[in-house]
Short mmCIF file of C-alpha atoms and ligand atoms in Angstrom, two decimals:
data_model
loop_
_atom_site.label_atom_id
_atom_site.label_comp_id
_atom_site.label_asym_id
_atom_site.label_seq_id
_atom_site.Cartn_x
_atom_site.Cartn_y
_atom_site.Cartn_z
CA MET A 14 249.18 -13.83 -35.93
CA LYS A 15 250.29 -14.35 -39.53
CA ASP A 16 248.68 -17.17 -41.53
CA ILE A 17 250.23 -20.55 -40.93
CA GLN A 18 251.84 -21.89 -44.11
CA ILE A 19 252.59 -25.39 -42.83
CA LEU A 20 250.26 -27.79 -41.06
CA ILE A 21 251.88 -30.83 -39.44
CA VAL A 22 249.49 -33.71 -38.77
CA ASP A 23 250.72 -35.44 -35.62
CA TYR A 24 250.45 -39.22 -35.75
CA GLY A 25 252.29 -39.55 -32.44
CA SER A 26 255.94 -39.83 -33.44
CA GLN A 27 258.50 -38.80 -30.84
CA TYR A 28 259.87 -36.51 -33.54
CA THR A 29 256.76 -34.59 -34.59
CA LEU A 30 257.70 -31.45 -32.67
CA VAL A 31 261.23 -31.79 -33.99
CA ILE A 32 259.81 -31.29 -37.51
CA GLY A 33 258.26 -28.02 -36.27
CA ARG A 34 261.51 -27.02 -34.62
CA SER A 35 263.61 -27.79 -37.73
CA LEU A 36 261.31 -25.73 -39.93
CA ARG A 37 261.46 -22.87 -37.45
CA GLU A 38 265.26 -23.05 -37.57
CA LEU A 39 264.85 -22.47 -41.28
CA GLY A 40 262.74 -19.41 -40.43
CA VAL A 41 259.25 -20.84 -41.02
CA ARG A 42 256.55 -21.42 -38.41
CA SER A 43 254.20 -24.37 -38.48
CA LEU A 44 251.18 -25.65 -36.61
CA ILE A 45 250.96 -29.16 -35.19
CA LEU A 46 247.53 -30.77 -34.83
CA PRO A 47 246.32 -34.29 -34.05
CA PRO A 48 244.40 -35.85 -37.01
CA LYS A 49 241.00 -35.36 -35.38
CA LYS A 50 241.41 -31.58 -35.27
CA VAL A 51 242.57 -31.20 -38.87
CA ASP A 52 239.20 -31.15 -40.69
CA GLN A 53 237.91 -28.21 -38.67
CA TRP A 54 241.17 -26.30 -39.08
CA LEU A 55 241.28 -26.86 -42.84
CA LYS A 56 237.78 -25.35 -43.16
CA GLU A 57 239.13 -22.04 -41.88
CA ASN A 58 242.69 -22.03 -43.17
CA ASP A 59 244.59 -22.33 -46.40
CA PRO A 60 248.05 -23.82 -45.83
CA LYS A 61 250.70 -24.05 -48.53
CA THR A 62 251.74 -27.48 -47.36
CA VAL A 63 250.71 -30.36 -45.10
CA ILE A 64 253.25 -32.67 -43.49
CA LEU A 65 252.17 -36.08 -42.17
CA SER A 66 254.33 -37.17 -39.23
CA GLY A 67 255.70 -40.56 -38.22
CA SER A 68 254.01 -42.83 -35.70
CA ASN A 69 254.53 -45.96 -33.64
CA TRP A 70 251.51 -47.49 -35.42
CA SER A 71 251.54 -49.78 -38.45
CA VAL A 72 248.99 -48.92 -41.18
CA HIS A 73 247.82 -52.55 -40.92
CA ASN A 74 246.95 -52.40 -37.20
CA GLU A 75 243.34 -52.15 -36.21
CA GLY A 76 242.66 -48.63 -34.99
CA ALA A 77 245.72 -47.15 -36.76
CA PRO A 78 245.27 -43.38 -37.18
CA GLU A 79 243.76 -42.37 -40.52
CA LEU A 80 244.13 -39.53 -42.98
CA PRO A 81 241.82 -36.66 -41.98
CA LYS A 82 238.65 -36.89 -44.16
CA SER A 83 238.96 -33.50 -45.82
CA LEU A 84 242.69 -33.76 -46.46
CA ASP A 85 243.46 -33.55 -50.16
CA ILE A 86 246.32 -35.91 -50.92
CA THR A 87 246.32 -35.33 -54.67
CA GLY A 88 248.65 -32.34 -54.19
CA LYS A 89 246.19 -30.02 -55.98
CA LYS A 90 245.36 -27.83 -52.95
CA TYR A 91 248.67 -27.94 -51.10
CA PHE A 92 251.99 -29.74 -51.18
CA ILE A 93 252.07 -32.97 -49.16
CA LEU A 94 255.07 -34.53 -47.42
CA GLY A 95 254.67 -37.85 -45.59
CA VAL A 96 257.45 -38.73 -43.16
CA CYS A 97 257.89 -42.41 -42.14
CA TYR A 98 254.34 -43.51 -41.15
CA GLY A 99 253.09 -40.49 -43.11
CA MET A 100 254.71 -41.88 -46.27
CA GLN A 101 253.37 -45.38 -45.57
CA LEU A 102 249.87 -44.00 -45.08
CA LEU A 103 250.08 -42.07 -48.38
CA ALA A 104 251.22 -45.23 -50.21
CA HIS A 105 248.69 -47.51 -48.50
CA LYS A 106 245.73 -45.19 -49.25
CA GLN A 107 246.63 -44.82 -52.94
CA GLY A 108 247.02 -48.47 -53.88
CA GLY A 109 250.65 -49.04 -52.89
CA LYS A 110 251.81 -51.78 -50.50
CA VAL A 111 253.28 -51.53 -47.04
CA ALA A 112 255.12 -54.60 -45.72
CA ARG A 113 257.11 -55.59 -42.65
CA PRO A 114 260.15 -57.36 -44.11
CA HIS A 115 262.50 -59.13 -41.69
CA ASP A 116 265.61 -57.89 -43.46
CA HIS A 117 264.73 -54.22 -43.91
CA ARG A 118 264.01 -52.82 -40.50
CA GLU A 119 266.06 -49.79 -39.66
CA TYR A 120 266.54 -48.30 -36.22
CA GLY A 121 269.21 -45.63 -35.99
CA PRO A 122 271.78 -44.56 -38.58
CA ALA A 123 271.38 -45.77 -42.20
CA VAL A 124 272.87 -44.81 -45.54
CA VAL A 125 270.56 -43.89 -48.43
CA THR A 126 271.22 -43.37 -52.13
CA LEU A 127 269.27 -40.41 -53.48
CA ASP A 128 268.03 -39.32 -56.88
CA THR A 129 269.65 -35.92 -56.71
CA THR A 130 267.87 -34.75 -59.87
CA HIS A 131 264.69 -34.54 -57.78
CA PRO A 132 264.25 -31.01 -56.34
CA LEU A 133 263.80 -32.45 -52.82
CA PHE A 134 267.39 -33.70 -52.88
CA SER A 135 268.94 -30.92 -54.92
CA GLY A 136 272.43 -30.08 -53.62
CA VAL A 137 272.49 -33.16 -51.32
CA LYS A 138 275.20 -35.84 -51.66
CA GLU A 139 274.05 -38.91 -53.61
CA LYS A 140 274.95 -41.20 -50.70
CA THR A 141 274.14 -39.68 -47.33
CA GLU A 142 273.72 -40.72 -43.70
CA VAL A 143 270.20 -40.54 -42.30
CA TRP A 144 268.31 -41.42 -39.11
CA ALA A 145 265.67 -44.11 -39.58
CA SER A 146 263.30 -45.75 -37.14
CA HIS A 147 260.83 -48.09 -38.80
CA GLY A 148 259.71 -51.70 -38.98
CA ASP A 149 257.24 -51.24 -41.88
CA THR A 150 258.33 -50.12 -45.30
CA VAL A 151 256.66 -49.23 -48.64
CA SER A 152 257.21 -52.37 -50.76
CA LYS A 153 255.15 -51.28 -53.81
CA LEU A 154 254.65 -47.70 -54.93
CA PRO A 155 251.18 -46.35 -55.72
CA LYS A 156 250.38 -45.69 -59.38
CA GLY A 157 251.97 -42.49 -60.68
CA PHE A 158 254.75 -42.48 -58.04
CA ARG A 159 258.46 -43.15 -58.47
CA SER A 160 261.19 -44.04 -56.02
CA ILE A 161 263.61 -41.16 -55.41
CA ALA A 162 265.77 -42.76 -52.69
CA VAL A 163 266.77 -46.31 -51.72
CA SER A 164 268.43 -47.93 -48.72
CA GLY A 165 267.81 -51.64 -49.24
CA GLY A 166 264.14 -50.73 -49.89
CA ILE A 167 262.27 -47.64 -51.05
CA ALA A 168 263.43 -44.72 -48.88
CA ALA A 169 261.55 -41.86 -50.57
CA MET A 170 258.86 -41.39 -53.23
CA SER A 171 257.41 -38.63 -55.39
CA ASP A 172 254.39 -38.24 -57.65
CA LYS A 173 254.79 -36.93 -61.21
CA THR A 174 254.09 -33.33 -60.28
CA ASN A 175 256.60 -33.35 -57.36
CA ARG A 176 253.76 -32.07 -55.13
CA VAL A 177 253.12 -35.28 -53.17
CA LEU A 178 256.27 -36.61 -51.51
CA GLY A 179 257.18 -39.27 -48.99
CA ILE A 180 260.38 -39.86 -46.99
CA GLN A 181 260.87 -43.06 -45.00
CA PHE A 182 263.70 -41.72 -42.80
CA HIS A 183 263.59 -38.65 -40.53
CA PRO A 184 264.98 -35.50 -42.17
CA GLU A 185 264.05 -33.51 -39.03
CA VAL A 186 266.45 -35.39 -36.72
CA ALA A 187 269.93 -33.85 -36.30
CA ASP A 188 271.55 -37.22 -37.09
CA THR A 189 270.23 -37.05 -40.66
CA LYS A 190 273.33 -35.26 -41.87
CA GLU A 191 271.70 -33.34 -44.73
CA GLY A 192 268.14 -33.33 -43.37
CA LYS A 193 268.10 -29.55 -43.05
CA LYS A 194 268.99 -29.16 -46.72
CA MET A 195 266.16 -31.55 -47.67
CA LEU A 196 263.65 -29.58 -45.59
CA GLN A 197 264.96 -26.35 -47.03
CA ASN A 198 264.44 -27.79 -50.52
CA PHE A 199 260.91 -28.75 -49.51
CA LEU A 200 260.21 -25.19 -48.33
CA LYS A 201 261.53 -23.90 -51.65
CA ILE A 202 259.49 -26.36 -53.73
CA SER A 203 256.31 -25.48 -51.83
CA GLY A 204 256.94 -21.71 -51.90
CA CYS A 205 256.92 -21.19 -48.09
CA LYS A 206 258.34 -17.82 -47.05
CA LYS A 207 260.27 -16.99 -43.83
CA ASP A 208 257.88 -15.86 -41.10
CA TRP A 209 259.58 -16.50 -37.73
CA ASN A 210 262.04 -14.56 -35.59
CA PRO A 211 262.78 -14.40 -31.82
CA GLU A 212 261.62 -10.78 -31.32
CA ASP A 213 258.21 -11.66 -32.80
CA LEU A 214 257.99 -14.71 -30.59
CA ILE A 215 258.78 -12.73 -27.42
CA ARG A 216 256.04 -10.24 -28.30
CA GLU A 217 253.61 -13.07 -29.10
CA ILE A 218 254.26 -14.79 -25.76
CA GLN A 219 253.81 -11.51 -23.88
CA LYS A 220 250.57 -10.83 -25.71
CA GLU A 221 249.25 -14.37 -25.28
CA VAL A 222 249.83 -14.37 -21.52
CA LEU A 223 248.66 -10.78 -21.01
CA ASP A 224 245.45 -11.45 -23.00
CA ILE A 225 244.64 -14.45 -20.83
CA VAL A 226 245.42 -12.88 -17.47
CA THR A 227 243.53 -9.67 -18.27
CA SER A 228 240.60 -11.37 -19.97
CA PRO A 229 237.32 -9.75 -18.92
CA LYS A 230 235.50 -13.10 -19.28
CA PRO A 231 236.19 -15.01 -16.11
CA SER A 232 236.35 -18.78 -16.57
CA PRO A 233 235.25 -20.89 -13.59
CA ASP A 234 238.90 -20.77 -12.50
CA ARG A 235 239.18 -17.02 -12.58
CA ARG A 236 237.16 -16.22 -9.53
CA GLY A 237 235.57 -12.93 -10.60
CA LYS A 238 232.26 -11.53 -11.70
CA LYS A 239 231.38 -11.67 -15.39
CA GLY A 240 232.88 -8.74 -17.26
CA GLU A 241 235.24 -7.83 -14.44
CA VAL A 242 238.94 -7.49 -15.32
CA ILE A 243 240.67 -9.36 -12.56
CA LYS A 244 244.14 -8.28 -11.48
CA GLN A 245 245.16 -11.56 -9.98
CA LYS A 246 248.75 -12.48 -9.31
CA VAL A 247 250.63 -14.90 -11.57
CA ILE A 248 252.98 -17.44 -9.98
CA LEU A 249 256.04 -18.63 -11.88
CA GLY A 250 258.40 -21.32 -10.59
CA VAL A 251 262.01 -20.32 -11.30
CA SER A 252 264.75 -22.95 -11.09
CA GLY A 253 267.65 -20.80 -12.26
CA GLY A 254 267.78 -22.81 -15.50
CA VAL A 255 267.39 -21.25 -18.92
CA ASP A 256 263.68 -22.03 -19.44
CA SER A 257 262.10 -20.60 -16.31
CA THR A 258 264.53 -17.67 -16.11
CA THR A 259 263.88 -16.69 -19.72
CA LEU A 260 260.13 -16.95 -19.23
CA ALA A 261 260.34 -14.74 -16.14
CA ALA A 262 262.42 -12.20 -18.11
CA ILE A 263 259.83 -12.18 -20.91
CA LEU A 264 256.85 -11.77 -18.59
CA ALA A 265 258.24 -9.37 -15.94
CA PRO A 266 258.00 -6.24 -18.14
CA VAL A 267 254.35 -6.86 -19.01
CA LEU A 268 253.01 -8.41 -15.79
CA LYS A 269 255.02 -6.05 -13.55
CA ASP A 270 254.25 -6.52 -9.84
CA ARG A 271 251.59 -9.12 -10.61
CA LEU A 272 254.33 -11.65 -11.35
CA ILE A 273 255.55 -13.62 -8.33
CA CYS A 274 258.63 -15.73 -9.01
CA VAL A 275 259.14 -18.62 -6.63
CA ALA A 276 262.34 -20.66 -6.43
CA ILE A 277 262.42 -23.87 -4.40
CA ASP A 278 265.41 -25.41 -2.72
CA THR A 279 264.37 -29.04 -3.34
CA GLY A 280 267.39 -30.49 -1.55
CA GLY A 281 268.38 -32.02 -4.91
CA LEU A 282 270.28 -29.06 -6.36
CA ARG A 283 273.89 -29.26 -7.53
CA ALA A 284 276.80 -27.74 -5.61
CA GLY A 285 276.63 -23.94 -5.55
CA GLU A 286 273.28 -23.77 -7.34
CA LEU A 287 271.29 -22.33 -4.48
CA SER A 288 273.61 -19.37 -3.94
CA GLU A 289 273.80 -18.81 -7.70
CA LEU A 290 270.02 -18.81 -7.85
CA LYS A 291 269.75 -16.26 -5.06
CA ALA A 292 272.50 -13.99 -6.35
CA ASN A 293 272.69 -14.20 -10.18
CA THR A 294 269.19 -15.21 -11.27
CA GLY A 295 267.53 -12.78 -8.89
CA SER A 296 269.63 -9.88 -10.08
CA ALA A 297 269.37 -10.75 -13.80
CA LEU A 298 265.59 -10.81 -13.46
CA GLY A 299 265.59 -7.63 -11.39
CA LYS A 300 267.25 -5.89 -14.35
CA ASN A 301 264.33 -7.08 -16.49
CA GLY A 302 261.85 -5.44 -14.15
CA LEU A 303 260.98 -8.35 -11.82
CA LYS A 304 259.73 -7.09 -8.46
CA ASN A 305 258.85 -10.26 -6.49
CA PHE A 306 261.30 -13.15 -6.06
CA THR A 307 261.18 -15.61 -3.12
CA VAL A 308 263.25 -18.70 -2.34
CA ILE A 309 261.57 -21.46 -0.32
CA ASP A 310 263.60 -23.99 1.64
CA ALA A 311 261.83 -27.37 1.25
CA GLY A 312 264.77 -29.81 1.07
CA ASP A 313 263.79 -31.90 4.10
CA GLU A 314 260.22 -32.33 2.90
CA PHE A 315 261.33 -33.52 -0.56
CA ILE A 316 263.93 -35.94 0.82
CA LYS A 317 261.44 -37.40 3.29
CA ASN A 318 258.88 -38.09 0.55
CA VAL A 319 261.15 -39.19 -2.28
CA SER A 320 263.17 -41.55 -0.06
CA THR A 321 260.12 -43.79 0.43
CA THR A 322 260.63 -45.59 -2.92
CA ILE A 323 263.35 -46.63 -5.35
CA ASP A 324 261.04 -46.94 -8.38
CA GLY A 325 261.77 -44.23 -10.99
CA GLU A 326 258.18 -43.27 -11.82
CA GLU A 327 257.12 -43.48 -8.14
CA LYS A 328 259.96 -41.16 -7.22
CA ARG A 329 258.79 -38.69 -9.84
CA ALA A 330 255.24 -38.97 -8.46
CA ARG A 331 256.43 -38.29 -4.87
CA PHE A 332 258.46 -35.34 -6.11
CA ARG A 333 255.48 -33.95 -8.03
CA GLU A 334 253.24 -34.19 -4.96
CA VAL A 335 255.52 -32.05 -2.83
CA TYR A 336 256.19 -29.66 -5.72
CA LYS A 337 252.45 -29.20 -6.24
CA LYS A 338 251.75 -28.73 -2.54
CA ILE A 339 254.36 -25.98 -2.23
CA PHE A 340 253.01 -24.12 -5.24
CA GLU A 341 249.47 -24.45 -3.97
CA GLU A 342 250.55 -22.85 -0.71
CA GLN A 343 252.02 -19.97 -2.70
CA ILE A 344 248.87 -19.64 -4.82
CA ALA A 345 246.81 -19.38 -1.62
CA LYS A 346 249.27 -16.99 0.01
CA TYR A 347 249.13 -14.51 -2.89
CA ASN A 348 245.54 -15.31 -3.88
CA ALA A 349 247.00 -15.94 -7.35
CA GLY A 350 244.80 -16.67 -10.36
CA PHE A 351 247.38 -18.31 -12.60
CA ILE A 352 250.43 -20.45 -12.59
CA VAL A 353 252.82 -20.16 -15.51
CA GLN A 354 255.58 -22.64 -16.26
CA GLY A 355 258.57 -22.91 -18.59
CA THR A 356 257.60 -26.40 -19.79
CA LEU A 357 259.19 -27.22 -23.15
CA ALA A 358 257.89 -29.23 -26.09
CA THR A 359 260.33 -32.04 -25.17
CA ASP A 360 258.93 -32.30 -21.62
CA ILE A 361 255.39 -32.43 -22.97
CA ILE A 362 256.14 -35.02 -25.66
CA GLU A 363 257.95 -37.36 -23.28
CA SER A 364 255.23 -37.04 -20.68
CA GLY A 365 252.84 -38.24 -23.42
CA LYS A 366 250.71 -35.12 -23.22
CA ILE A 367 250.77 -34.06 -26.87
CA GLY A 368 248.84 -35.58 -29.75
CA GLU A 369 249.35 -39.32 -29.73
CA SER A 370 252.91 -39.51 -28.28
CA ALA A 371 253.82 -42.46 -26.07
CA MET A 372 254.63 -41.69 -22.42
CA ILE A 373 258.36 -42.03 -21.72
CA LYS A 374 258.59 -40.40 -18.29
CA THR A 375 256.48 -38.07 -16.20
CA HIS A 376 258.14 -34.68 -16.05
CA HIS A 377 257.80 -33.04 -12.67
CA ASN A 378 255.72 -30.11 -13.85
CA VAL A 379 253.70 -31.50 -16.77
CA GLY A 380 250.04 -32.48 -16.47
CA LEU A 381 249.58 -31.31 -12.88
CA LEU A 382 246.02 -30.32 -12.10
CA TRP A 383 245.98 -26.95 -10.42
CA LYS A 384 243.07 -25.17 -8.80
CA VAL A 385 243.99 -22.17 -10.94
CA GLU A 386 244.62 -21.94 -14.66
CA ASP A 387 248.09 -23.08 -15.74
CA LEU A 388 249.86 -21.65 -18.75
CA HIS A 389 252.78 -23.13 -20.69
CA PRO A 390 253.91 -20.42 -23.12
CA PHE A 391 257.00 -22.44 -24.21
CA ARG A 392 254.98 -25.57 -25.02
CA ASN A 393 256.04 -25.56 -28.69
CA LEU A 394 259.66 -24.63 -28.13
CA PHE A 395 262.89 -26.55 -27.74
CA LYS A 396 265.78 -25.79 -25.44
CA TYR A 397 268.01 -24.27 -28.09
CA GLU A 398 265.17 -21.93 -29.14
CA VAL A 399 264.70 -20.75 -25.57
CA ARG A 400 268.47 -20.11 -25.45
CA GLU A 401 268.01 -17.92 -28.51
CA LEU A 402 265.23 -15.98 -26.78
CA ALA A 403 267.49 -15.56 -23.72
CA ARG A 404 270.25 -14.17 -25.95
CA THR A 405 267.78 -11.82 -27.61
CA LEU A 406 266.76 -10.59 -24.13
CA LYS A 407 270.46 -10.06 -23.28
CA LEU A 408 270.37 -12.35 -20.23
CA PRO A 409 273.88 -13.27 -18.98
CA PRO A 410 275.73 -16.11 -20.81
CA ALA A 411 275.80 -18.05 -17.49
CA ILE A 412 272.05 -18.45 -17.98
CA TYR A 413 271.68 -19.04 -21.72
CA GLU A 414 274.70 -21.35 -21.97
CA ARG A 415 273.77 -23.34 -18.89
CA ASN A 416 273.58 -27.14 -19.10
CA PRO A 417 270.04 -28.37 -18.46
CA PHE A 418 269.24 -29.98 -15.14
CA PRO A 419 266.00 -31.85 -14.36
CA GLY A 420 263.51 -30.33 -11.90
CA PRO A 421 263.73 -33.41 -9.63
CA GLY A 422 267.49 -32.84 -9.72
CA LEU A 423 269.86 -35.23 -8.01
CA TYR A 424 266.94 -37.45 -6.95
CA LEU A 425 266.93 -38.86 -10.49
CA ARG A 426 270.64 -39.65 -10.16
CA ILE A 427 270.31 -42.11 -7.30
CA VAL A 428 269.23 -45.27 -9.04
CA GLY A 429 268.33 -48.68 -7.61
CA THR A 430 269.10 -47.58 -4.05
CA PRO A 431 267.07 -45.36 -1.73
CA VAL A 432 267.50 -41.60 -1.67
CA SER A 433 268.99 -40.33 1.59
CA LYS A 434 270.73 -37.13 2.69
CA GLU A 435 274.07 -38.99 2.61
CA ASN A 436 273.48 -40.32 -0.92
CA ILE A 437 272.51 -36.89 -2.18
CA THR A 438 275.65 -35.40 -0.68
CA LEU A 439 277.68 -38.17 -2.34
CA VAL A 440 276.27 -37.55 -5.86
CA ARG A 441 276.47 -33.78 -5.39
CA GLU A 442 280.18 -34.02 -4.55
CA ALA A 443 280.77 -36.51 -7.39
CA ASP A 444 279.01 -34.22 -9.87
CA LYS A 445 281.19 -31.31 -8.74
CA THR A 446 284.35 -33.42 -8.99
CA VAL A 447 283.61 -34.45 -12.58
CA SER A 448 282.35 -30.98 -13.59
CA ASP A 449 285.58 -29.43 -12.29
CA ILE A 450 287.66 -31.91 -14.30
CA LEU A 451 285.69 -31.09 -17.46
CA LYS A 452 286.14 -27.37 -16.80
CA LYS A 453 289.87 -27.84 -16.23
CA HIS A 454 290.22 -29.62 -19.59
CA LYS A 455 287.95 -27.02 -21.27
CA ILE A 456 285.54 -29.63 -22.63
CA THR A 457 282.38 -28.40 -20.91
CA LYS A 458 281.27 -26.69 -24.14
CA ASP A 459 281.47 -30.00 -26.08
CA ILE A 460 279.01 -31.69 -23.74
CA SER A 461 275.26 -30.96 -23.71
CA GLN A 462 274.65 -32.63 -20.35
CA LEU A 463 276.71 -34.43 -17.73
CA ILE A 464 275.15 -37.01 -15.45
CA VAL A 465 276.91 -38.58 -12.51
CA ALA A 466 274.66 -41.16 -10.88
CA LEU A 467 274.93 -43.37 -7.85
CA ILE A 468 273.84 -46.81 -9.02
CA GLY A 469 272.67 -49.48 -6.63
CA ILE A 470 275.45 -51.95 -7.27
CA ASN A 471 277.60 -52.68 -4.27
CA SER A 472 280.70 -54.69 -4.96
CA VAL A 473 284.04 -55.80 -3.63
CA GLY A 474 287.09 -53.63 -4.05
CA VAL A 475 290.49 -53.18 -2.55
CA LYS A 476 291.73 -49.97 -0.97
CA GLY A 477 295.04 -49.66 0.89
CA ASP A 478 295.53 -53.47 0.71
CA GLU A 479 292.20 -54.00 2.44
CA ARG A 480 288.97 -55.49 1.20
CA VAL A 481 286.16 -52.93 0.95
CA TYR A 482 282.57 -53.38 -0.04
CA GLY A 483 281.28 -50.16 -1.58
CA HIS A 484 279.08 -48.28 -4.05
CA SER A 485 279.35 -47.60 -7.79
CA LEU A 486 278.99 -44.39 -9.75
CA ALA A 487 278.04 -44.08 -13.41
CA VAL A 488 279.29 -41.18 -15.54
CA ARG A 489 277.38 -40.20 -18.63
CA ALA A 490 278.02 -37.25 -20.94
CA VAL A 491 275.79 -36.64 -23.95
CA GLN A 492 275.82 -34.45 -27.02
CA THR A 493 272.50 -33.37 -28.45
CA VAL A 494 270.72 -30.45 -30.06
CA ASP A 495 267.20 -31.01 -28.78
CA PHE A 496 267.34 -33.87 -26.22
CA MET A 497 264.98 -35.96 -28.38
CA THR A 498 267.99 -37.97 -29.52
CA ALA A 499 271.48 -37.90 -28.02
CA LYS A 500 274.92 -39.36 -28.66
CA SER A 501 277.37 -40.30 -25.95
CA TYR A 502 280.47 -38.19 -25.60
CA TYR A 503 283.67 -40.24 -25.76
CA PHE A 504 286.08 -38.98 -23.10
CA PRO A 505 289.77 -39.17 -23.97
CA GLU A 506 291.53 -41.98 -22.08
CA GLU A 507 293.49 -39.69 -19.75
CA ILE A 508 290.27 -37.94 -18.69
CA ILE A 509 288.59 -41.29 -18.02
CA ASN A 510 291.53 -42.19 -15.79
CA GLU A 511 291.46 -38.82 -14.05
CA ILE A 512 287.70 -39.05 -13.38
CA THR A 513 287.94 -42.64 -12.13
CA SER A 514 290.83 -41.86 -9.84
CA ALA A 515 289.14 -38.71 -8.45
CA LEU A 516 285.80 -40.43 -7.80
CA THR A 517 287.26 -43.53 -6.16
CA LYS A 518 289.08 -41.35 -3.63
CA HIS A 519 285.75 -41.33 -1.78
CA LYS A 520 285.97 -44.09 0.82
CA ASP A 521 282.65 -45.69 -0.24
CA ILE A 522 283.18 -45.68 -4.01
CA VAL A 523 284.71 -48.83 -5.45
CA ARG A 524 283.78 -48.75 -9.11
CA VAL A 525 283.09 -46.16 -11.82
CA PHE A 526 281.14 -47.09 -14.96
CA PHE A 527 281.04 -44.98 -18.12
CA ASP A 528 277.70 -45.15 -19.92
CA MET A 529 278.02 -44.87 -23.71
CA THR A 530 274.43 -45.70 -24.68
CA PRO A 531 272.78 -43.25 -27.11
CA LYS A 532 269.20 -41.98 -26.82
CA PRO A 533 267.31 -43.97 -28.02
CA PRO A 534 267.35 -46.63 -26.68
CA ALA A 535 268.46 -45.01 -23.37
CA THR A 536 267.24 -41.62 -22.15
CA THR A 537 269.50 -38.81 -21.02
CA GLU A 538 268.79 -39.31 -17.34
CA PHE A 539 268.86 -42.75 -15.71
CA GLU A 540 265.21 -42.58 -14.72
P1 LIG B 622 265.54 -37.57 -20.82
O1 LIG B 622 266.10 -38.27 -19.62
O2 LIG B 622 264.05 -37.66 -20.89
O3 LIG B 622 265.85 -36.03 -20.56
O4 LIG B 622 266.21 -37.93 -22.10
C1 LIG B 622 265.70 -35.00 -21.52
C2 LIG B 622 266.02 -33.69 -20.82
O5 LIG B 622 264.98 -33.40 -19.88
C3 LIG B 622 265.51 -33.31 -18.55
N1 LIG B 622 264.51 -33.91 -17.65
C4 LIG B 622 263.66 -33.19 -16.89
N2 LIG B 622 263.54 -31.87 -16.74
N3 LIG B 622 261.80 -32.24 -15.20
C5 LIG B 622 262.60 -31.40 -15.89
O6 LIG B 622 262.51 -30.18 -15.72
C6 LIG B 622 261.85 -33.58 -15.28
O7 LIG B 622 261.08 -34.30 -14.65
C7 LIG B 622 262.85 -34.08 -16.19
N4 LIG B 622 263.21 -35.35 -16.56
C8 LIG B 622 264.23 -35.21 -17.46
C9 LIG B 622 266.81 -34.09 -18.60
O8 LIG B 622 267.70 -33.71 -17.59
C10 LIG B 622 267.30 -33.75 -19.99
O9 LIG B 622 267.89 -32.50 -20.05
#
């Protein structure tokens, strides 16, 4: 592996991996480490630049994460960029002041005025829209620093040499209109060269997985004698979505008949998905050399377990239990030594399993303890990057353009009312109705994800001059690049009317709500 030019110190911001992703989009790889692992890494490596991430901590809180001891923040050894908390930490540690003013908290879009003579903002508009998310702010600069952006308070700072920089807003988030340009400028200032492309990544993933599964040193998990190369099977759960299908296509040529792909009918799939999975995914993977593909029918078992609660996290826990049990049965059946999953960086961040990130929701396949070793080769990747790998592998557009769908499927779209076969059928039909309308109006491509949820509000309505007491549906369409933040899609009025009229044709549906809340504060799914 080539030397890493950029180290990102992860202070737990929701956006840390987005910094890595944005740099990769600009062609440069980076490594993300929690502060406690940095000292060791710096002993053995020589990065060109170190980026300090944001955090939900305040520098004034007891126990707030610190600068790694051996990190040189003078800019002599490497360029330094502090983002949000990273900037506050740089200021605080060098004699500046960090305050929590009541009138300068920013959450969401903000407008900043930049000093465009500074190389960090070269070619960027003087007034530009950015994404901010902070309560604390640098109120006094450290000695030798100057302000290079303002938005009510200091929004960015630089030392005299332009080697130590701080930005209060988030250049890595897609909503910072010219964030990419700023990061590109930073790469230029710090002399980082392009070192990432999809073909390399595919080869790296194949090598990483092959090295582990053919390792002659058995770990306690790899039931074999010391020194023996064990040819154990590798189980991969395939949902038909872009992540798992792409991973299977990457691994099939190197693992050959050792790779067992298992698809589960969870009972929570969308209309037509099961037949698509059997026909299209199976054949696309077959073309990539996959030999073993099985579909397991477990709908009744999932419904029985998930229907015992209406609490979002509990539902996810019930779903995970059944999911784990089924995979364990497969592991035993094939005497497999490994399980490999298409878990993305987003899933890991929001499950609170990376660095210091806060837990938002437990993804169905993250953090499960298996009896065998589990591998997550996509752990540093985002959805759009996996789509790029799928395109590179020449998988069909139906796979790489596919809207994401959560593993727990329609179970997450029955909110505040118990899951039942009838309710699942209702949301499945409603999802198909709305999807067909979007297709008819050719707006599917403008929407990153559509959610049609049954919400537990029963209310009075009138149908055919008669009083009815029925359910409500919520329709939510979002636009996003990486699912870390999302904007609501505004349907044209005639489409709102068409959707409402189509959904209320169902005898039990009385009301349709349209959810326009962005992420944050909402999430994409309802739970
Ligand atoms: P949220 O709701 O967290 O969703 O904004 C971000 C993306 O992740 C999907 N999602 C999941 N995918 N297992 C998955 O495989 C899960 O448990 C899960 N929960 C959410 C969601 O549909 C969206 O695309």
